[in-house]
Amino acid sequence: MEFDFSEDYRLLADQLRRALEEAAPLEAARKTVDTGQINVTAWELLGEMGILASGISTDFGGNGLGPLPVCLAAEAIGWSVAAIPTASLYHATPLIQSCGSPEQQDRWLPALASGSATACVATDSALAVEDDHITGVISPVSGGTGASVAIVRANNQLWLVDMAENAVEQEALESRDPGRQLCRITFRNTPATRMTGDDADLALNHAVVCVAFEQIGGASRALNGAIDYSRERRAFGQTIGSYQAIKHKLADIWTKIEIARAHAMYAAWSLGTGAVDLPLAAAAARASATEAYLFAAQETLQVHGGYGFTFESDSHLFYRRARALAACYGPAVEWRSRLAARLIAGETTKH
């Protein structure tokens, strides 16, 4: 069974990486640490390349290409450590696509496809609802700053809130990774519309598979930087890459990345084909990619020695992003527990 991307997808992945390297170089990511500003150029680029529209039906302004282009874009985003609101692309868009009413889809999907609107999801906190009005506080919310619409949970149902309403307050929160902004949102008897579907699992699995690709992209870039540094930095008359301790460290990082890549490729195949084993595949991809990026970010920082702890080094960019991605959508241990529970219950993968 072949799970690799086709030649066309490989060409698209190469184009995405080149385009984002130009629109969102590492220097831009370093500036984001100081400014906390989103890279609008990179976000608009994804819109121009059709990535924002790829998971959206043609009935609502999308191109109907499915989730695979988004997975490829996620790896390129991870490679560039770009500061863009990925929660809108990874999670909110498929959630409105699968659970939104026809009116909600007609209102928001064309705007999300064009990039003129962004959305956030905060379904972990239960809010109060009365007469189609939401009250309560949700925090922290990734991608909530400047979002046009929010998806929240109240009375065990999903609700959609237009963030332009006056009865919504947003407060920016400090984030370890300023490229992934966090905020607190307060609803004060805010009008909301109930979503018709309540099966949020498909959109959640879509999100964690995309995040897995982003983690692999970031881990791969961190490894490449460490390899280049080990070929230049000399100690005791030799490049540090000639010492076994460094070789073994780099080999261990590569091994974890490739294990995560295998899980992510299978999860992408399950996502694209609608396979019944998607929950298993997504959980394995999430857990392995989180472990790989955290390990890569920590160990490549050590390869750089004292220089790795300075602001001039790129190491802190990958460390910040690795920690931020590990914290979203639940920790790796939670996804391992989900995976174990399904396996103990007798579920197996198709391949």
XYZ file of C-alpha atoms in Angstrom:
351
model
C 0.000 0.000 0.000
C 1.436 3.414 -1.043
C 0.974 6.257 1.447
C 3.462 8.721 -0.050
C 2.307 11.898 -1.768
C 2.028 11.917 -5.556
C 4.530 13.757 -7.736
C 2.073 16.654 -8.122
C 1.751 16.996 -4.367
C 5.542 16.829 -3.980
C 5.892 19.708 -6.450
C 3.253 21.665 -4.534
C 5.081 21.014 -1.254
C 8.335 22.294 -2.791
C 6.631 25.434 -4.100
C 4.982 26.093 -0.744
C 8.268 25.772 1.121
C 10.100 28.094 -1.296
C 7.297 30.673 -1.255
C 7.029 30.725 2.549
C 10.817 30.896 2.966
C 10.630 34.154 0.996
C 7.452 35.518 2.593
C 8.299 34.375 6.119
C 12.086 34.078 6.577
C 13.487 33.232 10.007
C 14.433 36.887 10.409
C 10.715 37.725 10.295
C 10.012 35.084 12.951
C 12.685 36.661 15.153
C 11.058 40.096 14.765
C 7.726 38.585 15.766
C 9.205 37.697 19.167
C 9.537 41.466 19.785
C 6.445 42.764 18.001
C 3.941 39.910 18.340
C 2.629 40.823 14.909
C 1.085 38.260 12.569
C 2.829 37.839 9.202
C 0.063 39.161 6.951
C 2.152 38.596 3.817
C 2.457 34.875 4.530
C -1.277 34.584 5.291
C -2.202 36.341 2.038
C 0.227 34.088 0.179
C -1.623 30.984 1.404
C -4.832 32.555 0.127
C -3.327 33.320 -3.276
C -2.019 29.742 -3.594
C -5.482 28.338 -2.848
C -4.500 26.673 0.435
C -7.148 28.476 2.523
C -9.824 27.289 0.085
C -8.611 23.713 -0.421
C -10.700 22.139 2.340
C -13.857 24.062 1.437
C -16.553 22.877 -0.944
C -16.868 24.628 -4.300
C -20.450 25.501 -3.264
C -19.006 27.945 -0.738
C -16.115 29.505 -2.655
C -13.572 26.755 -2.037
C -11.676 24.654 -4.554
C -12.660 21.279 -3.077
C -9.133 19.848 -3.170
C -9.516 18.263 0.258
C -7.183 18.219 3.266
C -3.884 17.095 1.696
C -2.805 20.549 0.418
C -3.402 21.877 3.944
C -1.138 19.147 5.364
C 1.598 20.122 2.891
C 1.165 23.789 3.772
C 1.367 22.920 7.479
C 4.797 21.320 7.001
C 5.977 24.427 5.105
C 4.583 26.658 7.883
C 6.508 24.608 10.445
C 9.685 24.840 8.346
C 9.439 28.658 8.214
C 8.139 29.068 11.820
C 5.662 31.523 10.292
C 3.493 33.702 12.533
C 0.032 33.035 11.102
C -3.351 32.057 12.632
C -3.284 28.382 11.747
C -6.140 27.449 14.125
C -8.506 29.029 11.614
C -7.179 26.868 8.790
C -6.566 23.624 10.711
C -9.619 23.486 12.988
C -12.284 26.167 12.550
C -12.746 25.845 8.797
C -13.362 22.056 8.766
C -15.591 22.457 11.847
C -17.872 24.965 10.094
C -17.731 22.785 6.967
C -18.901 19.692 8.880
C -21.139 21.123 11.620
C -22.337 24.521 10.404
C -25.879 25.213 9.230
C -26.332 26.133 5.547
C -26.723 29.774 6.584
C -23.540 29.703 8.687
C -21.596 27.986 5.898
C -22.870 30.490 3.326
C -21.937 33.390 5.612
C -18.449 32.331 6.709
C -16.869 29.734 4.402
C -16.417 32.084 1.390
C -14.746 34.631 3.677
C -12.474 31.955 5.196
C -11.607 30.658 1.717
C -10.521 34.103 0.580
C -8.605 34.860 3.772
C -10.670 37.967 4.487
C -11.868 36.361 7.747
C -10.302 34.127 10.377
C -11.981 31.948 12.981
C -11.046 30.476 16.347
C -12.265 27.459 18.316
C -12.669 27.323 22.097
C -14.821 24.330 22.971
C -13.014 23.213 26.138
C -14.920 25.644 28.388
C -18.666 25.353 28.866
C -20.484 28.687 28.623
C -23.982 29.644 29.713
C -26.626 30.174 27.062
C -30.122 31.624 27.346
C -32.413 32.614 24.505
C -29.568 32.233 21.969
C -27.290 34.556 23.934
C -23.876 33.432 25.324
C -22.345 34.510 28.640
C -18.986 33.554 30.120
C -15.214 33.644 29.709
C -12.925 31.391 27.670
C -9.146 31.406 28.088
C -6.627 30.903 26.617
C -7.813 30.976 23.008
C -5.279 30.430 20.218
C -5.914 32.589 17.169
C -8.672 34.501 18.912
C -6.999 37.902 18.579
C -8.573 39.610 15.596
C -10.715 36.575 14.712
C -13.938 37.310 12.845
C -15.917 34.424 14.295
C -15.605 32.058 17.270
C -16.899 28.544 17.782
C -17.726 27.783 21.428
C -19.580 25.137 23.454
C -22.621 25.752 25.656
C -25.284 23.304 26.886
C -23.286 20.499 25.237
C -23.834 22.058 21.827
C -21.641 24.032 19.461
C -22.434 27.698 18.924
C -21.070 30.219 16.477
C -20.478 33.815 17.584
C -19.835 36.818 15.351
C -16.892 38.553 17.034
C -17.960 41.934 15.633
C -20.727 42.030 18.253
C -20.296 44.795 20.830
C -20.920 42.339 23.659
C -17.561 40.597 23.069
C -14.347 41.610 24.840
C -10.878 40.369 23.900
C -7.784 40.628 26.094
C -4.370 39.638 24.739
C -2.382 37.180 26.890
C 1.356 36.684 27.115
C 2.485 33.721 25.018
C 5.737 31.783 25.067
C 5.557 31.893 21.263
C 4.397 35.360 20.143
C 3.883 33.896 16.674
C 0.903 32.021 18.106
C -1.112 34.681 19.890
C -3.324 33.814 22.851
C -6.215 35.833 24.253
C -9.068 35.773 26.760
C -12.569 36.298 25.358
C -15.488 37.486 27.473
C -19.069 37.138 26.257
C -21.717 39.308 27.917
C -25.137 38.122 26.778
C -23.720 37.931 23.234
C -25.999 36.791 20.360
C -25.007 33.350 19.013
C -26.349 30.839 16.513
C -26.443 27.109 17.224
C -24.549 24.846 14.848
C -26.601 22.005 13.428
C -23.974 19.296 13.842
C -22.264 18.275 17.057
C -19.713 15.776 15.787
C -16.559 17.767 16.333
C -14.226 14.735 16.255
C -13.570 14.889 12.491
C -12.477 18.527 12.660
C -10.341 17.824 15.754
C -8.600 14.934 14.009
C -8.089 17.192 10.968
C -6.455 19.767 13.240
C -4.055 17.410 15.003
C -2.951 15.795 11.735
C -2.134 19.249 10.327
C -0.301 20.184 13.523
C 1.701 16.937 13.244
C 2.902 18.012 9.800
C 3.775 21.458 11.157
C 5.752 19.841 13.985
C 7.630 17.660 11.485
C 8.448 20.705 9.353
C 9.814 22.609 12.338
C 11.801 19.641 13.647
C 13.338 19.069 10.203
C 14.426 22.728 9.910
C 15.921 22.640 13.413
C 17.846 19.459 12.524
C 19.150 20.990 9.277
C 20.407 24.021 11.177
C 22.173 21.839 13.724
C 23.833 19.761 10.991
C 25.105 22.897 9.241
C 26.442 24.268 12.532
C 28.179 20.989 13.410
C 30.018 21.120 10.064
C 31.362 24.628 10.740
C 31.987 24.837 14.515
C 35.403 23.519 15.465
C 36.608 22.249 18.858
C 40.009 20.720 19.678
C 41.076 21.059 16.030
C 38.062 19.284 14.492
C 34.517 20.129 13.505
C 32.143 19.119 16.300
C 30.204 17.011 13.802
C 33.141 14.630 13.642
C 32.594 13.548 17.264
C 30.398 10.524 17.917
C 28.437 12.234 20.684
C 27.153 14.816 18.176
C 26.620 12.234 15.420
C 24.521 10.035 17.688
C 22.468 13.004 18.892
C 21.672 14.080 15.310
C 20.878 10.498 14.298
C 18.454 10.145 17.224
C 16.660 13.343 16.168
C 16.390 12.148 12.557
C 14.983 8.791 13.700
C 12.221 10.397 15.746
C 11.303 12.724 12.870
C 11.037 9.853 10.393
C 8.903 7.786 12.795
C 6.592 10.786 13.185
C 6.545 11.340 9.425
C 5.431 7.736 8.820
C 2.534 8.180 11.279
C 1.583 11.556 9.768
C 1.613 10.219 6.210
C -0.734 7.401 7.202
C -2.981 9.832 9.074
C -3.099 12.113 6.019
C -4.105 9.156 3.879
C -6.850 8.236 6.379
C -8.027 11.862 6.449
C -8.088 12.184 2.672
C -9.918 8.912 2.094
C -12.299 9.137 5.050
C -10.984 5.882 6.492
C -12.618 4.578 9.661
C -9.253 4.281 11.420
C -8.640 8.045 11.290
C -8.947 8.450 15.105
C -6.217 5.847 15.628
C -3.964 7.320 12.953
C -4.463 10.906 14.134
C -3.676 10.006 17.753
C -0.468 8.208 16.745
C 0.589 11.116 14.514
C -0.109 13.690 17.220
C 1.800 11.817 19.936
C 4.846 10.940 17.814
C 5.166 14.369 16.151
C 4.928 16.174 19.490
C 7.688 13.988 20.917
C 9.836 14.466 17.797
C 9.605 18.287 17.733
C 10.218 18.697 21.465
C 13.211 16.360 21.278
C 14.583 18.090 18.162
C 14.169 21.581 19.639
C 15.887 20.599 22.898
C 18.733 18.574 21.420
C 19.594 20.919 18.525
C 19.837 23.721 21.064
C 22.448 21.617 22.903
C 24.364 21.014 19.643
C 24.726 24.794 19.281
C 26.285 24.972 22.769
C 26.320 28.368 24.470
C 25.479 30.091 21.181
C 22.182 28.186 21.102
C 21.028 30.062 24.210
C 21.515 33.490 22.631
C 18.843 35.526 20.850
C 21.011 35.630 17.706
C 20.688 31.848 17.308
C 17.577 30.442 15.639
C 17.276 27.701 18.275
C 14.855 29.630 20.500
C 12.419 30.063 17.590
C 12.028 26.296 17.234
C 11.964 25.771 21.012
C 9.169 28.336 21.439
C 7.099 26.860 18.607
C 7.689 23.269 19.761
C 6.414 24.105 23.263
C 3.438 26.056 21.905
C 2.354 23.260 19.568
C 2.827 20.651 22.300
C 0.390 22.569 24.515
C -2.432 22.935 21.980
C -5.111 20.270 21.444
C -4.042 18.436 24.587
C -0.631 17.032 25.546
C 0.957 14.010 23.889
C 0.208 11.815 26.919
C -3.516 12.471 26.438
C -3.323 11.333 22.819
C -1.334 8.254 23.806
C -4.122 7.434 26.265
C -6.711 7.824 23.515
C -4.651 5.567 21.263
C -4.213 2.957 23.995
C -7.928 2.952 24.865
C -8.917 2.319 21.253
C -6.327 -0.448 20.822
C -7.419 -2.138 24.078
C -11.010 -1.947 22.830
C -9.961 -3.989 19.809
C -9.667 -1.307 17.130
C -6.908 -1.776 14.548
C -5.597 0.168 11.587
C -6.579 -0.937 8.088
C -2.946 -1.164 6.927
